[in-house]
Short mmCIF file of C-alpha atoms and ligand atoms in Angstrom, two decimals:
data_model
loop_
_atom_site.label_atom_id
_atom_site.label_comp_id
_atom_site.label_asym_id
_atom_site.label_seq_id
_atom_site.Cartn_x
_atom_site.Cartn_y
_atom_site.Cartn_z
CA MET E 1 68.50 115.71 114.29
CA LYS E 2 72.20 116.45 114.08
CA CYS E 3 72.95 113.87 116.72
CA GLN E 4 71.51 111.03 114.66
CA TYR E 5 73.55 112.16 111.72
CA LEU E 6 76.73 111.91 113.75
CA ILE E 7 75.86 108.44 114.92
CA ARG E 8 75.32 107.33 111.33
CA MET E 9 78.66 108.85 110.33
CA LEU E 10 80.43 106.94 113.08
CA ALA E 11 78.93 103.68 111.92
CA VAL E 12 80.94 104.09 108.73
CA VAL E 13 84.25 104.53 110.52
CA PRO E 14 85.31 100.86 110.79
CA ALA E 15 85.14 100.53 107.01
CA LEU E 16 87.23 103.67 106.66
CA VAL E 17 89.77 102.36 109.13
CA VAL E 18 90.35 99.31 106.99
CA ALA E 19 90.94 101.56 104.03
CA GLY E 20 93.53 103.41 106.11
CA HIS E 21 91.51 106.59 106.27
CA ALA E 22 90.07 106.63 109.74
CA SER E 23 88.65 109.93 110.83
CA ALA E 24 86.39 111.38 113.44
CA ASP E 25 82.81 112.40 112.73
CA SER E 26 81.87 115.53 110.79
CA THR E 27 82.60 117.78 113.77
CA GLY E 28 86.10 116.32 113.96
CA LYS E 29 85.38 115.09 117.47
CA TRP E 30 84.78 111.66 118.88
CA GLN E 31 82.17 111.23 121.57
CA ASP E 32 84.53 109.68 124.12
CA SER E 33 87.46 107.31 124.61
CA GLN E 34 85.26 104.26 124.90
CA GLU E 35 83.74 105.07 121.55
CA ILE E 36 87.12 105.43 119.87
CA TYR E 37 88.27 102.19 121.39
CA SER E 38 85.12 100.35 120.29
CA LYS E 39 84.87 101.85 116.83
CA VAL E 40 88.53 102.01 115.88
CA CYS E 41 90.77 99.83 118.04
CA GLY E 42 88.10 97.25 118.79
CA TYR E 43 87.51 96.73 115.11
CA CYS E 44 90.73 94.73 115.13
CA HIS E 45 91.64 94.25 118.77
CA GLU E 46 88.30 92.77 119.80
CA ALA E 47 88.05 90.68 116.65
CA ASN E 48 91.22 88.58 116.70
CA VAL E 49 92.69 90.71 113.93
CA GLY E 50 95.09 92.29 116.42
CA PRO E 51 96.23 90.96 119.81
CA VAL E 52 94.17 91.64 122.93
CA ILE E 53 95.46 94.94 124.38
CA THR E 54 93.13 95.37 127.34
CA GLY E 55 93.74 94.01 130.83
CA ARG E 56 97.46 93.66 130.13
CA ASN E 57 98.85 96.71 131.95
CA LEU E 58 100.47 97.89 128.74
CA MET E 59 102.56 101.01 129.29
CA PRO E 60 100.85 104.25 128.17
CA GLU E 61 103.97 105.40 126.31
CA TYR E 62 104.12 102.09 124.46
CA ILE E 63 100.47 102.20 123.39
CA GLN E 64 100.80 105.78 122.22
CA ALA E 65 103.94 105.05 120.23
CA ILE E 66 102.35 102.06 118.51
CA VAL E 67 99.25 104.06 117.58
CA ARG E 68 101.24 106.99 116.17
CA ASN E 69 103.95 104.97 114.44
CA GLY E 70 102.24 101.69 113.65
CA ASN E 71 104.04 98.37 113.93
CA ARG E 72 103.99 95.75 111.16
CA ALA E 73 100.26 94.93 110.69
CA MET E 74 99.18 97.69 113.08
CA PRO E 75 98.33 100.85 111.12
CA ALA E 76 99.64 104.24 112.26
CA PHE E 77 97.04 106.89 113.11
CA ARG E 78 97.89 110.52 112.43
CA GLU E 79 96.90 113.50 114.54
CA SER E 80 94.29 114.39 111.91
CA GLU E 81 92.66 110.99 112.47
CA ILE E 82 92.86 110.75 116.26
CA ASN E 83 94.05 113.97 117.85
CA ASP E 84 96.42 114.05 120.82
CA ALA E 85 93.70 114.69 123.39
CA ALA E 86 91.55 111.86 122.06
CA LEU E 87 94.52 109.52 121.91
CA ALA E 88 95.50 110.35 125.48
CA GLY E 89 92.01 109.29 126.55
CA VAL E 90 92.16 105.99 124.68
CA VAL E 91 95.67 105.28 125.95
CA LYS E 92 94.52 105.83 129.52
CA LEU E 93 91.45 103.66 128.99
CA VAL E 94 93.45 100.79 127.51
CA SER E 95 96.42 101.00 129.90
CA THR E 96 94.22 101.00 133.00
CA SER E 97 91.70 98.42 131.79
CA THR E 98 91.43 95.24 133.82
CA SER E 99 89.41 93.28 131.29
CA SER E 100 87.86 93.52 127.84
CA LEU E 101 86.37 96.89 126.93
CA LYS E 102 84.10 95.40 124.32
CA LYS E 103 80.72 97.10 124.18
C1 HEC D 1 93.35 97.53 111.19
C2 HEC D 1 93.43 96.78 112.45
C3 HEC D 1 93.90 97.53 113.69
C4 HEC D 1 93.38 98.67 114.24
C5 HEC D 1 92.22 99.51 113.73
C6 HEC D 1 94.14 98.93 115.45
N1 HEC D 1 95.11 97.98 115.60
FE1 HEC D 1 96.49 97.88 117.08
N2 HEC D 1 97.33 96.25 116.21
C7 HEC D 1 96.84 95.60 115.07
C8 HEC D 1 97.67 94.45 114.78
C9 HEC D 1 97.46 93.47 113.62
C10 HEC D 1 98.69 94.42 115.78
C11 HEC D 1 99.84 93.44 115.88
C12 HEC D 1 100.97 93.99 115.03
C13 HEC D 1 102.14 93.05 114.92
O1 HEC D 1 102.73 92.73 115.95
O2 HEC D 1 102.43 92.65 113.79
C14 HEC D 1 98.43 95.56 116.65
C15 HEC D 1 99.21 95.88 117.76
C16 HEC D 1 98.89 96.85 118.69
C17 HEC D 1 99.60 97.08 119.94
C18 HEC D 1 100.78 96.27 120.45
C19 HEC D 1 100.19 95.07 121.19
C20 HEC D 1 101.23 94.16 121.82
O3 HEC D 1 100.85 93.03 122.17
O4 HEC D 1 102.38 94.56 122.00
C21 HEC D 1 98.97 98.11 120.57
C22 HEC D 1 99.35 98.71 121.93
C23 HEC D 1 97.88 98.53 119.73
N3 HEC D 1 97.86 97.75 118.60
C24 HEC D 1 97.00 99.55 120.04
C25 HEC D 1 95.94 99.97 119.24
C26 HEC D 1 95.05 101.04 119.58
C27 HEC D 1 95.09 101.84 120.89
C28 HEC D 1 94.19 101.18 118.53
C29 HEC D 1 93.09 102.21 118.36
C30 HEC D 1 93.51 103.59 118.34
C31 HEC D 1 94.54 100.17 117.53
N4 HEC D 1 95.60 99.46 118.01
C32 HEC D 1 93.91 99.98 116.31
C33 HEC D 1 95.76 95.98 114.34
C34 HEC D 1 94.99 97.10 114.55
#
């Protein structure tokens, strides 16, 4: 089944993120914002590698700028890694979260 293949591909993503080569699955699309948050952001931000970013009312513009530009230990993610539409979804999810989004 194609679906199972995609799920297996996504399981590899955290390792790729660490190598600085994060990317979406073979279709170039993530399943949803929660998945991106869990698989990419959560890899660091739910693991004490990066600061907690949920439940803090962080400004959407600020989150987006950090993700695109990086900041010290925070890696920058290019459009080819997380496209604008996908990033907008994650930014909304994080900025409006009231508590941890860990899944
Ligand atoms: C490889 C680990 C890693 C990944 C993956 C990662 N971050 Fe970060 N992030 C960090 C670290 C470390 C910092 C703190 C940087 C510093 O201040 O030196 C940070 C900082 C931030 C900040 C600023 C937090 C603050 O307190 O001001 C935001 C916002 C942020 N990250 C959003 C995201 C989002 C959204 C994603 C997913 C698209 C993501 N990060 C993925 C490691 C990561």
